[in-house]
CSV table of C-alpha atoms in Angstrom, one decimal:
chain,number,residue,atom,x,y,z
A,1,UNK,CA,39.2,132.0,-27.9
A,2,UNK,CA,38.3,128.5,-29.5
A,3,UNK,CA,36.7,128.8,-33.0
A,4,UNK,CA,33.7,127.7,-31.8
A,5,UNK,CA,33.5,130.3,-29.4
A,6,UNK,CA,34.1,132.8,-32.4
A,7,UNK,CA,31.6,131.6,-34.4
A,8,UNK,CA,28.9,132.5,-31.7
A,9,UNK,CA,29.6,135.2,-30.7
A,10,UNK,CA,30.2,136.3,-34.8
A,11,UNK,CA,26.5,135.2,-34.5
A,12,UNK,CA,25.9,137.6,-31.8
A,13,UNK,CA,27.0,140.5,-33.3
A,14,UNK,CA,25.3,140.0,-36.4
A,15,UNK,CA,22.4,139.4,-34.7
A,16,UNK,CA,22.9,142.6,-32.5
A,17,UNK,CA,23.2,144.9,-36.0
A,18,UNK,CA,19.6,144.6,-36.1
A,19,UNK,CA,19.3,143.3,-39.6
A,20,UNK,CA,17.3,140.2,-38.7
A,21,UNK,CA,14.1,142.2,-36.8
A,22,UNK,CA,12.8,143.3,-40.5
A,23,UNK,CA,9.9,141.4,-41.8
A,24,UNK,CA,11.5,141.6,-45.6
A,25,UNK,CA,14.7,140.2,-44.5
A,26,UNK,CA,13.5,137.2,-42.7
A,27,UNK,CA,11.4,136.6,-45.7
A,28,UNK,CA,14.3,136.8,-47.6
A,29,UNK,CA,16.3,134.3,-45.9
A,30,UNK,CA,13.2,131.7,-45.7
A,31,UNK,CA,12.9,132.0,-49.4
A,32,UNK,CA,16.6,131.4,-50.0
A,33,UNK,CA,16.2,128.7,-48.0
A,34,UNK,CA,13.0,127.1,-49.6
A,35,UNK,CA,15.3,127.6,-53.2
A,36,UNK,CA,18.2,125.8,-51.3
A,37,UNK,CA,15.9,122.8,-51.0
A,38,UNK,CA,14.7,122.6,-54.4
A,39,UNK,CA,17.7,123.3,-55.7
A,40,UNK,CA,19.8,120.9,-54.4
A,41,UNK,CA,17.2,118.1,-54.3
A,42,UNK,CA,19.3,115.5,-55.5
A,43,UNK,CA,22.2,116.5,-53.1
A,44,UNK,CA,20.3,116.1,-50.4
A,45,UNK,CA,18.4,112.6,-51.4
A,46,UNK,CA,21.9,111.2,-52.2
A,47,UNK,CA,23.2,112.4,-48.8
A,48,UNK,CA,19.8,110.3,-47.1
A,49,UNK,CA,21.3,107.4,-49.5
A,50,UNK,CA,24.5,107.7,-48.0
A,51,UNK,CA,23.4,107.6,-44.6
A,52,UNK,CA,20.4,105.6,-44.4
A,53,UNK,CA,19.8,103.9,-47.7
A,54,UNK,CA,17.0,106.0,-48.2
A,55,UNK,CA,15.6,106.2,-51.9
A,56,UNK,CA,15.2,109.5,-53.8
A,57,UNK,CA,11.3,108.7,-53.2
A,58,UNK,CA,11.5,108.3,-49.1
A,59,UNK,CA,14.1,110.8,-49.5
A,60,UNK,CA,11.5,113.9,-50.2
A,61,UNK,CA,8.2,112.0,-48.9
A,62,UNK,CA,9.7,111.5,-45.1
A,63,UNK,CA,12.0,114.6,-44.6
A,64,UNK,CA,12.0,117.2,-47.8
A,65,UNK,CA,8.6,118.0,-48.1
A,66,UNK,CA,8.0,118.6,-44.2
A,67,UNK,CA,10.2,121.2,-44.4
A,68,UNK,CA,9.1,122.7,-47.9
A,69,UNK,CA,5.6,122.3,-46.2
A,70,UNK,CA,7.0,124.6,-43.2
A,71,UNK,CA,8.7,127.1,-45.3
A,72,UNK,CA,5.7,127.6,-47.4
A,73,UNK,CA,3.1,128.0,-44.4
A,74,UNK,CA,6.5,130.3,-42.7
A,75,UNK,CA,6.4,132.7,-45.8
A,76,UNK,CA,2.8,133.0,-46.3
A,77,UNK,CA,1.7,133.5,-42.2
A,78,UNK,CA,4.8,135.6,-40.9
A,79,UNK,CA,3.1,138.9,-42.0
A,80,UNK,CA,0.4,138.2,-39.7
A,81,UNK,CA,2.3,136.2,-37.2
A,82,UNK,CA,4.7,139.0,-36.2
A,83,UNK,CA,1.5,141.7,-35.6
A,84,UNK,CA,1.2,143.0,-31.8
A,85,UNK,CA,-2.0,140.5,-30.5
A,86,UNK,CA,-4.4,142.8,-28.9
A,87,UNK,CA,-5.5,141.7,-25.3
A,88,UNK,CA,-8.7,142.7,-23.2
A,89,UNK,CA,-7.7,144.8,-20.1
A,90,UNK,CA,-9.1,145.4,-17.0
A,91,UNK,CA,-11.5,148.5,-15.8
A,92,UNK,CA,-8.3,150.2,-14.7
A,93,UNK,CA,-6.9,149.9,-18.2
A,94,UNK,CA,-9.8,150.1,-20.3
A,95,UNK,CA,-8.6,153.7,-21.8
A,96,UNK,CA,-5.1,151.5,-22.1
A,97,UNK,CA,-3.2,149.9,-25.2
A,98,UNK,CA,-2.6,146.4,-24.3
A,99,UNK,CA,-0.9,143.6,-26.4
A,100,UNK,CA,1.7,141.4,-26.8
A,101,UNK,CA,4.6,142.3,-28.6
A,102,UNK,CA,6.9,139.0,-30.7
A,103,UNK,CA,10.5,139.7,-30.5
A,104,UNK,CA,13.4,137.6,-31.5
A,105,UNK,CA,14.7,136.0,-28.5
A,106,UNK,CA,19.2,135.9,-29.9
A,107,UNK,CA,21.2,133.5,-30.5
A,108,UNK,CA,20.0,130.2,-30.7
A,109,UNK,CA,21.5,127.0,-31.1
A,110,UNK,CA,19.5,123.8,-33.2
A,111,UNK,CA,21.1,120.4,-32.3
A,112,UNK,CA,19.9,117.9,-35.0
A,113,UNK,CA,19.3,114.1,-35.0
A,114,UNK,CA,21.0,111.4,-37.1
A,115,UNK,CA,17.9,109.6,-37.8
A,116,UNK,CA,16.5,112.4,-39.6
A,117,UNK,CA,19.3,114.5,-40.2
A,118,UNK,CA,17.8,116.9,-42.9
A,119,UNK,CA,14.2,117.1,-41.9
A,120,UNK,CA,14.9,117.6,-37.9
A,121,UNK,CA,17.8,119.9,-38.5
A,122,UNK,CA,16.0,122.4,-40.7
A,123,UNK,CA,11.8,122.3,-40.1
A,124,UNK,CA,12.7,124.2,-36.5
A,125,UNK,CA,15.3,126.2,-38.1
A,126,UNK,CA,12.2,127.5,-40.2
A,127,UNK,CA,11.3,128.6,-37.2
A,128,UNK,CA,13.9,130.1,-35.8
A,129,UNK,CA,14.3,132.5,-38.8
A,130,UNK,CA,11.1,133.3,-39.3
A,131,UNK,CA,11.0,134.4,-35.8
A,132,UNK,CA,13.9,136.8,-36.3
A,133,UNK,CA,16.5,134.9,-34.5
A,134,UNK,CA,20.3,133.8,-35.4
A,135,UNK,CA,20.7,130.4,-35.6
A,136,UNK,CA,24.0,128.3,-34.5
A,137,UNK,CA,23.1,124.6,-36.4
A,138,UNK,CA,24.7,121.7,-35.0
A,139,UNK,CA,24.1,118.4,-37.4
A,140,UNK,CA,24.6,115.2,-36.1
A,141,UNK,CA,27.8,113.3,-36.8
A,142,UNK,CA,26.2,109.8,-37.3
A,143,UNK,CA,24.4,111.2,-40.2
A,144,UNK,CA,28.0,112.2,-41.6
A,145,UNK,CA,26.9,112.7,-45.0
A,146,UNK,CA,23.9,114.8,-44.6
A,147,UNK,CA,25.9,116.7,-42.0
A,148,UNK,CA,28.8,117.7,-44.3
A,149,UNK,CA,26.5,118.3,-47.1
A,150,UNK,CA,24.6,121.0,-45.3
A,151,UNK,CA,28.0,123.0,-43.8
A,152,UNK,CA,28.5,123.3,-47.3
A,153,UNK,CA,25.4,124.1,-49.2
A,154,UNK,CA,23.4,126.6,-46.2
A,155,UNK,CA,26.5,128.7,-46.3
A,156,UNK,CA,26.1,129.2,-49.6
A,157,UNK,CA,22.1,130.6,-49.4
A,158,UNK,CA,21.9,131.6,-45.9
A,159,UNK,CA,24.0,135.0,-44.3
A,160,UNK,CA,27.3,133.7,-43.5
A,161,UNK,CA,27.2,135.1,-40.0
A,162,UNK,CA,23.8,134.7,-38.7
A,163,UNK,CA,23.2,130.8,-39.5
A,164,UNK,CA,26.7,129.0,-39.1
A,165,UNK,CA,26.9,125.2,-39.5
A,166,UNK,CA,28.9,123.6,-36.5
A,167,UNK,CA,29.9,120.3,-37.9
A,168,UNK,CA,31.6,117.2,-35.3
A,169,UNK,CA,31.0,114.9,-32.6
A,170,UNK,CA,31.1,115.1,-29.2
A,171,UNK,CA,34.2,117.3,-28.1
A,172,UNK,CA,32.4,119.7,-30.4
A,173,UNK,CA,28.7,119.3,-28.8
A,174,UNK,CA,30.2,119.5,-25.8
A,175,UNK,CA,32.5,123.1,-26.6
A,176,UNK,CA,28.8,124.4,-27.8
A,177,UNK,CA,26.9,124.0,-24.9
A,178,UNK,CA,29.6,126.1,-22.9
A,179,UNK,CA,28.4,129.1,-25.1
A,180,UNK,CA,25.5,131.0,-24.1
A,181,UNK,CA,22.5,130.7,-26.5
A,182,UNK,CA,19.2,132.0,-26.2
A,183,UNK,CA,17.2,128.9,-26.7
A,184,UNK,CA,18.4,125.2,-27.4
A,185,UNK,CA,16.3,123.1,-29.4
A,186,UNK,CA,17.9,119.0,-28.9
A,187,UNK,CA,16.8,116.4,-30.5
A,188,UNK,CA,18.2,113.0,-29.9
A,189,UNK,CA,17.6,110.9,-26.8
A,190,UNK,CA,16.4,111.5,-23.0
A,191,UNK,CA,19.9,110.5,-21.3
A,192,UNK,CA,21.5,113.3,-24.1
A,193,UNK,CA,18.5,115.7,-23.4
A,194,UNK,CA,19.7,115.7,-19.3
A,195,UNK,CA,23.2,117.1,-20.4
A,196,UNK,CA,22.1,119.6,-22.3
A,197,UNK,CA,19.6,120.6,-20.0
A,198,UNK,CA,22.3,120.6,-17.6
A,199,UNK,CA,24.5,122.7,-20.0
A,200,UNK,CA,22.1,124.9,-20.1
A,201,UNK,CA,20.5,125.7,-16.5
A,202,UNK,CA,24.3,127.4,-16.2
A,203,UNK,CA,23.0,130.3,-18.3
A,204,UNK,CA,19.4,129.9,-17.5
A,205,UNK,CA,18.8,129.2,-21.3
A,206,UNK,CA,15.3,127.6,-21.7
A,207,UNK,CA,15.4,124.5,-23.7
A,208,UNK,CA,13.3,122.8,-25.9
A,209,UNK,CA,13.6,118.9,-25.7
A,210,UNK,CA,12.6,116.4,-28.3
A,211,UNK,CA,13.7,113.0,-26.9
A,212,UNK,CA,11.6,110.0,-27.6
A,213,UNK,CA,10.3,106.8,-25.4
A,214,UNK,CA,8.5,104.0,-25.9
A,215,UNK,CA,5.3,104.7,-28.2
A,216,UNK,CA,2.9,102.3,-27.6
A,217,UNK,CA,0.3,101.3,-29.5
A,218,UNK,CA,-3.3,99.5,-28.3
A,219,UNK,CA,-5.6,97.6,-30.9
A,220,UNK,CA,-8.7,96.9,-29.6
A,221,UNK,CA,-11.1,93.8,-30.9
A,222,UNK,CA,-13.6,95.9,-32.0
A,223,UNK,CA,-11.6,97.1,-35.3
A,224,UNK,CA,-10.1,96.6,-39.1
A,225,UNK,CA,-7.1,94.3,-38.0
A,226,UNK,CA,-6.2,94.7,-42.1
A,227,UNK,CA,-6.5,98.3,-41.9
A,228,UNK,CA,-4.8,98.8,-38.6
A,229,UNK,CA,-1.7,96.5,-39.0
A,230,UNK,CA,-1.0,97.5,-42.6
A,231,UNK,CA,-1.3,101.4,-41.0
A,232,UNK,CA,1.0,99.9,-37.9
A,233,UNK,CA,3.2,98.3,-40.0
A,234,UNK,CA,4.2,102.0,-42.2
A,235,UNK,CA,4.9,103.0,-39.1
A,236,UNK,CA,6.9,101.0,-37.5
A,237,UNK,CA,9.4,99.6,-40.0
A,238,UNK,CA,10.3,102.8,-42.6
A,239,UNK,CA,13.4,104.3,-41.8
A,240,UNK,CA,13.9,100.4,-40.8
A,241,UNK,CA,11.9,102.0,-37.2
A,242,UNK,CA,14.3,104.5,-36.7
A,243,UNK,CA,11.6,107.2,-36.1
A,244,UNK,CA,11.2,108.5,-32.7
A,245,UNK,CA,7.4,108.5,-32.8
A,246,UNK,CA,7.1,105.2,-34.5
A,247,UNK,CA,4.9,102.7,-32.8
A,248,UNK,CA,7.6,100.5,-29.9
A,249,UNK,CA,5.2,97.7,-29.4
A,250,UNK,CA,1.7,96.8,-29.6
A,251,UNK,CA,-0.9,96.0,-26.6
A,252,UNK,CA,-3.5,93.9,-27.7
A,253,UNK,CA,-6.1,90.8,-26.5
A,254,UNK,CA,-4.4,87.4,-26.9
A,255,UNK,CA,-7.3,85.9,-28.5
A,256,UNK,CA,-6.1,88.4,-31.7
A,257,UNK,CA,-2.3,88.0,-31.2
A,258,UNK,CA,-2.0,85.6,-34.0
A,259,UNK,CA,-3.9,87.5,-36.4
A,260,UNK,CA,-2.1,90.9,-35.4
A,261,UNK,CA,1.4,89.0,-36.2
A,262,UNK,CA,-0.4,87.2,-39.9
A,263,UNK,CA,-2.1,90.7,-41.0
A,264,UNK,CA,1.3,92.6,-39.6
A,265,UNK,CA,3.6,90.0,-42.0
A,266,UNK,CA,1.3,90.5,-45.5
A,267,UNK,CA,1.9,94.3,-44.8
A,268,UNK,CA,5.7,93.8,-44.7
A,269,UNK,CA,5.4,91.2,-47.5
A,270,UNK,CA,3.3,93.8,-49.5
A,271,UNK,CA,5.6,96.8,-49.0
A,272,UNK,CA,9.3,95.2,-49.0
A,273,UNK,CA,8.7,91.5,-51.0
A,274,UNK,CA,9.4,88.6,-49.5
A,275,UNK,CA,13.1,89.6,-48.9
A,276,UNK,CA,13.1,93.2,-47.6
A,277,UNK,CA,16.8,93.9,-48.2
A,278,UNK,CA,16.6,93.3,-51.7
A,279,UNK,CA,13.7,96.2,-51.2
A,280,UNK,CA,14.8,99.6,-52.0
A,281,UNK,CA,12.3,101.0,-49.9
A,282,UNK,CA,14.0,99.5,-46.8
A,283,UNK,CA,16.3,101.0,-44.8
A,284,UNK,CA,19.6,100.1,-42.8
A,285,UNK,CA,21.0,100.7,-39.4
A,286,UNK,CA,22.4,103.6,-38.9
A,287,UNK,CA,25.8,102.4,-37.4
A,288,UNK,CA,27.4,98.7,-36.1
A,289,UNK,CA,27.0,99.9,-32.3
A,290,UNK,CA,23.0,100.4,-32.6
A,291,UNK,CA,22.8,97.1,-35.1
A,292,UNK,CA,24.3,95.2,-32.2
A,293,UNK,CA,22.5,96.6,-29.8
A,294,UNK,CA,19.2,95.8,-31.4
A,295,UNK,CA,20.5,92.4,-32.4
A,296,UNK,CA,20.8,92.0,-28.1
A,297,UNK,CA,17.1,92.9,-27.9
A,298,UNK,CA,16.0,90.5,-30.1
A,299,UNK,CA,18.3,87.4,-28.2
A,300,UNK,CA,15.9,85.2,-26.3
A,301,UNK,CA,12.4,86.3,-27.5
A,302,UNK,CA,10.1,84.3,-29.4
A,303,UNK,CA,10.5,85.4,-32.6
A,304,UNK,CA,7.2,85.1,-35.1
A,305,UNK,CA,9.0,86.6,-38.0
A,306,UNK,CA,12.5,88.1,-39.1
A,307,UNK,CA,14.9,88.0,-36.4
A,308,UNK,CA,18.0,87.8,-38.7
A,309,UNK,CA,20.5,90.8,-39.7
A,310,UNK,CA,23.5,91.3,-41.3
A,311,UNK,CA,26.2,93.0,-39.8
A,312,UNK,CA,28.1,93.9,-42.5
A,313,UNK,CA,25.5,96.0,-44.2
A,314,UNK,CA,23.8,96.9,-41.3
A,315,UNK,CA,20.1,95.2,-41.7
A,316,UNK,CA,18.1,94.0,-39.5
A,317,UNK,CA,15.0,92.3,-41.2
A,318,UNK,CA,11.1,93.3,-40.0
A,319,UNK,CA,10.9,91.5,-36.6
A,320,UNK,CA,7.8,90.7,-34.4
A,321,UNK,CA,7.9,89.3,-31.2
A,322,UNK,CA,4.9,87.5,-29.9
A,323,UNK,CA,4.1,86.6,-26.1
A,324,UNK,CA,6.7,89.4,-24.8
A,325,UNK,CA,7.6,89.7,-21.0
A,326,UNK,CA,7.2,93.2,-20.2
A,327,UNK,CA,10.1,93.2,-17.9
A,328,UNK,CA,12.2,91.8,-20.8
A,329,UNK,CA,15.4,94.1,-22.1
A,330,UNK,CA,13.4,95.0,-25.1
A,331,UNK,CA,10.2,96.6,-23.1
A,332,UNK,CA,13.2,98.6,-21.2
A,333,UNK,CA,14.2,101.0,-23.8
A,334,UNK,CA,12.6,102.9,-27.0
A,335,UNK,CA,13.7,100.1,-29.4
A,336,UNK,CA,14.3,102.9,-32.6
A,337,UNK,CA,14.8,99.6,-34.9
A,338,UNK,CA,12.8,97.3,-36.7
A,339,UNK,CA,11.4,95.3,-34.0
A,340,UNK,CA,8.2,95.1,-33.2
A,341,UNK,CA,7.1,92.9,-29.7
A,342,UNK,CA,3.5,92.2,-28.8
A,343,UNK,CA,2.4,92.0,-25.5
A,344,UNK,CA,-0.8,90.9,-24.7
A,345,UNK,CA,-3.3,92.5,-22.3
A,346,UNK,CA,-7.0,91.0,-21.5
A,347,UNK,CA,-8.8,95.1,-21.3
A,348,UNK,CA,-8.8,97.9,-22.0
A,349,UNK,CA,-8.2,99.1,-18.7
A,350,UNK,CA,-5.3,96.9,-18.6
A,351,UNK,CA,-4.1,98.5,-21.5
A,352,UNK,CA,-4.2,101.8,-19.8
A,353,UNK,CA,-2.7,100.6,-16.3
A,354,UNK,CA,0.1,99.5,-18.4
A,355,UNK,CA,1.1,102.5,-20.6
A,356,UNK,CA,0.5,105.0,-17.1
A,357,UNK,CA,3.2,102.5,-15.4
A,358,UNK,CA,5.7,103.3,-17.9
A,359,UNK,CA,7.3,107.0,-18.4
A,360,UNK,CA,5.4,109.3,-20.5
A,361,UNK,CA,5.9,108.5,-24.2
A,362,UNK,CA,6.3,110.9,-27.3
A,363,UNK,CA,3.5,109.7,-29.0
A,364,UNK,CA,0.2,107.2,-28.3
A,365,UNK,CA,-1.8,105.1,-30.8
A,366,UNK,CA,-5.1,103.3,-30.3
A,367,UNK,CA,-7.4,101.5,-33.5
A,368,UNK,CA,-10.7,101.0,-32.5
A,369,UNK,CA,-14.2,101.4,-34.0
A,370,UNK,CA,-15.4,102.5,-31.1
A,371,UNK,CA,-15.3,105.6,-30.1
A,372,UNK,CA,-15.9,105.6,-26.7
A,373,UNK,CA,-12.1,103.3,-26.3
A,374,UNK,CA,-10.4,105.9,-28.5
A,375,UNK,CA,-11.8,108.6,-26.0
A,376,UNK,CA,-10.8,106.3,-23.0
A,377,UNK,CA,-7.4,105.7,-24.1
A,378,UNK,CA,-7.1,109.9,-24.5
A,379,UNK,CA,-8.8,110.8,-21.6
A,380,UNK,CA,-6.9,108.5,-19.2
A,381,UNK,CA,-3.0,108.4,-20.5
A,382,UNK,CA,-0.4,111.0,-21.0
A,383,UNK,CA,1.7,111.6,-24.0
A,384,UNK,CA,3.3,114.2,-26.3
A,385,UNK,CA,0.7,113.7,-29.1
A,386,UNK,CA,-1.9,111.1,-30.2
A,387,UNK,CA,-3.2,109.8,-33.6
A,388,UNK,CA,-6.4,107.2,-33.3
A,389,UNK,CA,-6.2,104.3,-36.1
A,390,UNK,CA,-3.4,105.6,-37.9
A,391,UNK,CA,0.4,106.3,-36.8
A,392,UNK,CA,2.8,109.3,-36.9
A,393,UNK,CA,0.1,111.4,-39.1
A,394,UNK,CA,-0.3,114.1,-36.4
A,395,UNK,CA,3.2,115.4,-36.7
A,396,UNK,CA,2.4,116.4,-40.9
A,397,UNK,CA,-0.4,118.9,-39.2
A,398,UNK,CA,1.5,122.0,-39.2
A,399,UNK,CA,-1.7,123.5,-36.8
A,400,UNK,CA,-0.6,120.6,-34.4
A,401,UNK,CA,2.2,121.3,-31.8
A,402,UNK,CA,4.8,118.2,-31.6
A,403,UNK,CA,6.6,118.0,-28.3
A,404,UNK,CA,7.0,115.3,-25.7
A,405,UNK,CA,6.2,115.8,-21.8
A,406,UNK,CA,7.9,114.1,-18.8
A,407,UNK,CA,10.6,111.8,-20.3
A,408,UNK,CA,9.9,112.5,-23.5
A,409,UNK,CA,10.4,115.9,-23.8
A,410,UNK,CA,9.5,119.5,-23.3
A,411,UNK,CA,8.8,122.3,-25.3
A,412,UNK,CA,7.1,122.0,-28.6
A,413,UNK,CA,7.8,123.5,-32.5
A,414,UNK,CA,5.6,123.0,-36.2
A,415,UNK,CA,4.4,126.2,-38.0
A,416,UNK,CA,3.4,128.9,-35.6
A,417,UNK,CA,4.2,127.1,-32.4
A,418,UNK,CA,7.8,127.2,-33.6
A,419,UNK,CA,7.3,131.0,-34.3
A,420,UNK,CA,6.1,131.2,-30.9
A,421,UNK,CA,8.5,128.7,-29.3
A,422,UNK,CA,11.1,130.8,-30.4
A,423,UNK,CA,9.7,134.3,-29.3
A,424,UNK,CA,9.9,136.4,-26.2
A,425,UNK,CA,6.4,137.3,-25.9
A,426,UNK,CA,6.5,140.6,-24.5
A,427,UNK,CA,3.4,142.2,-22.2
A,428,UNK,CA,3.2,145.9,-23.6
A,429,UNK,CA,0.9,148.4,-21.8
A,430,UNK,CA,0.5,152.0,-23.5
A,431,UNK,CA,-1.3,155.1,-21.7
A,432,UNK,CA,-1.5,158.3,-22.0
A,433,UNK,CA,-0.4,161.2,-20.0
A,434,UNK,CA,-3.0,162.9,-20.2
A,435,UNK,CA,-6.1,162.9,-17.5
A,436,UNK,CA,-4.1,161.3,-14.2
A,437,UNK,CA,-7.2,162.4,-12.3
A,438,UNK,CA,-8.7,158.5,-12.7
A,439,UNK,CA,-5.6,157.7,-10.9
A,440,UNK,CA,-5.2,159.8,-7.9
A,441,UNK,CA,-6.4,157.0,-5.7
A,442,UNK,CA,-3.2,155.2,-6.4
A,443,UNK,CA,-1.0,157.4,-5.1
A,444,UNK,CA,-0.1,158.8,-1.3
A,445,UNK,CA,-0.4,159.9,1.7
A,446,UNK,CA,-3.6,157.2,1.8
A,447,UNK,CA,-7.1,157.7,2.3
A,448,UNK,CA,-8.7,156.4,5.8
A,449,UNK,CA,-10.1,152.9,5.0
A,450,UNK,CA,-13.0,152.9,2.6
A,451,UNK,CA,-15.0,149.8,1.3
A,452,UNK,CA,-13.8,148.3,-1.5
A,453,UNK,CA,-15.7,149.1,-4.9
């Protein structure tokens, strides 16, 4: 039996003892893990250092206090969340008990992201808890610091048995997915997202699927072009656009391309100086294979600003890209970099034709004034979630399911749609055995055909 084998099924019995269906002990285990977090601050922002030259600042404003924000709302709702929901019945049932029942659905296995390896790793594990469940944590190996830093420290909060960290690379991935979970939560990208949907259709595990796409993002003429490119331009370049719902490219009239690309520069030049890797507030690739790779996506554009990197630290400065062929290599993959090509469309309409052309994407922007567009733009597109004139907001509203659809996902988890996500929602009917006389019809030999009441 491989270790990894061990630890699952050391999961399974611990699970199995029946220790994690108490409401005291899951709040228990949420609360170490909120004192975990505050704790070990410092830790954690010098892992995101490490990794992804994050400062102590971006450090708890893009990743800690998501999950500090899900614990919280985790500790305070679970007493309600895991009450039996009354439902209505039918006449039949009307002298009936009927309501759905939460129970922990097992073992279940959390594959993190490198991108944000502390914030995606834990805010569904919140979850996962909270809904009574083991949990079988798989960090990403890209993010090697933030992965080694939490098989140290949740081990040391956590119960040993129920929550093991799984730390490696591939041959390790690969020796998980042979186990049989309960539920698989993947975040990472769509071509990654088929194997483990693959991996698990051989146990008929149900998956939830956080992958990604190509986010676009439509600004209309009738709207705050300062407003809306210093909003676009968050977005898109923290984490140096390694965000999976940060805004790929913009869609916009040609007659306001050149004051997209001037407003969309004095934001960059306002938040990272003329130089942005002298900024501390800007990031770095995460590895040489993806700085290359965006470095090939930038080859051959027309370049309005940035377009330079360096290898040996891994940046790649703010980049926009006017006048952009959409059949061009960088409209043919989520970009997750700093790059940011315009491509110009003459309508609305257009706009619209465009994005429904495309797969689904993980998130939609639109800026307008008007709100008649914005309602458009919603009414006639498909994506995992939309925010109108801002970006990325709608994932901080914990009410708010995140999830992707088509291509970019399926499933969805944030504060009680995680609870739910992973539940088994059970259908409970109670009656008594008394007074079977209502009943009677029910049962045989059968009555010569009557009319139906």
């Amino acid at each position: 039996m491989s270790r990894t084998s061990e630890v699952v099924q050391r999961a399974r019995a611990a699970f199995d003892s029946g220790r994690t269906r108490a409401l005291q002990f899951r709040l228990q285990q949420l609360e170490a893990l909120r004192r975990m977090i505050q704790e070990r601050e410092k830790d954690l922002a010098a892992a995101l250092a490490a990794d992804l030259h994050r400062n102590e600042w971006t450090a708890y404003n893009d990743e800690i206090v998501y999950c500090m924000e899900e614990l919280e709302l985790a500790i305070k709702k679970l007493p309600e969340w895991i009450l039996d929901e009354p439902v209505e019945g039918t006449a039949q049932t009307k002298q009936d008990e009927c309501y759905i029942h939460s129970e922990p659905l097992g073992v279940v296995l959390i594959i993190g992201t490198w991108n944000y390896p502390f914030d995606l790793t834990v805010q569904p594990m919140v979850g996962a808890i909270a809904a009574g469940n083991a949990v079988v944590i798989k960090p990403s190996e890209v993010s090697e610091n933030m992965a080694k830093l939490l098989a140290t420290i949740i081990p040391q909060y956590l119960d040993k048995d129920l929550y093991p960290v799984i730390t490696g690379g591939v041959p390790e991935t690969t020796e998980l997915l042979k186990q049989r979970f309960d539920h698989i939560l993947y975040t990472g990208s769509t071509g990654v997202g088929k194997i483990v949907m693959t991996a698990a259709a051989k146990h008929l595990t149900p998956v939830t699927l956080e992958l990604g796409g190509k986010s676009p993002c439509y600004v209309d003429k009738d709207c705050d072009l300062d407003t809306a490119c210093r909003r676009i331009a968050w977005g898109k370049f923290m984490n140096s656009g390694q965000t999976c719902v940060a805004p790929d490219y913009i869609l916009c009239d040609p007659s306001i391309q050149n004051q997209v690309v001037e407003k969309l520069i004095k934001a960059v030049k306002e938040f990272y100086g003329e130089d942005a890797q002298k900024s501390r507030d800007y990031g770095r690739i995460a590895n040489p294979r993806h700085f290359q790779r965006l470095m090939g996506l930038i080859e051959g554009q027309k370049v309005a600003y940035g377009g330079t990197g360096d290898a040996a630290t891994r940046y790649i400065a703010p980049t926009i890209l006017t006048d952009v062929d959409p059949e061009s290599p960088v409209m043919q993959e989520e970009i997750f970099g700093p790059v940011m090509p315009i491509v110009c469309v003459r309508s609305l309409d257009e706009a619209i034709r465009f994005i429904n052309h495309r797969e689904k994407p993980l998130a939609l922007y639109v800026f307008s004034n008007n709100d008649k567009v914005i309602k458009k733009m919603i009414g006639e597109t498909s994506s995992g979630g939309v925010t109108a004139n801002d970006v990325i907001i709608h994932l901080s509203v914990h009410n708010l399911p995140f999830g992707g659809v088509g291509n970019s996902g399926m499933g969805s988890y944030h504060g009680k749609q995680s609870f739910i996500t992973f539940s088994h929602r059970r259908s409970c009917l109670v009656r008594s055995l008394q007074k079977d006389d209502p009943f009677k019809g029910r049962y045989p030999p059968s009555l010569p055909k009557t009319a139906r009441h």
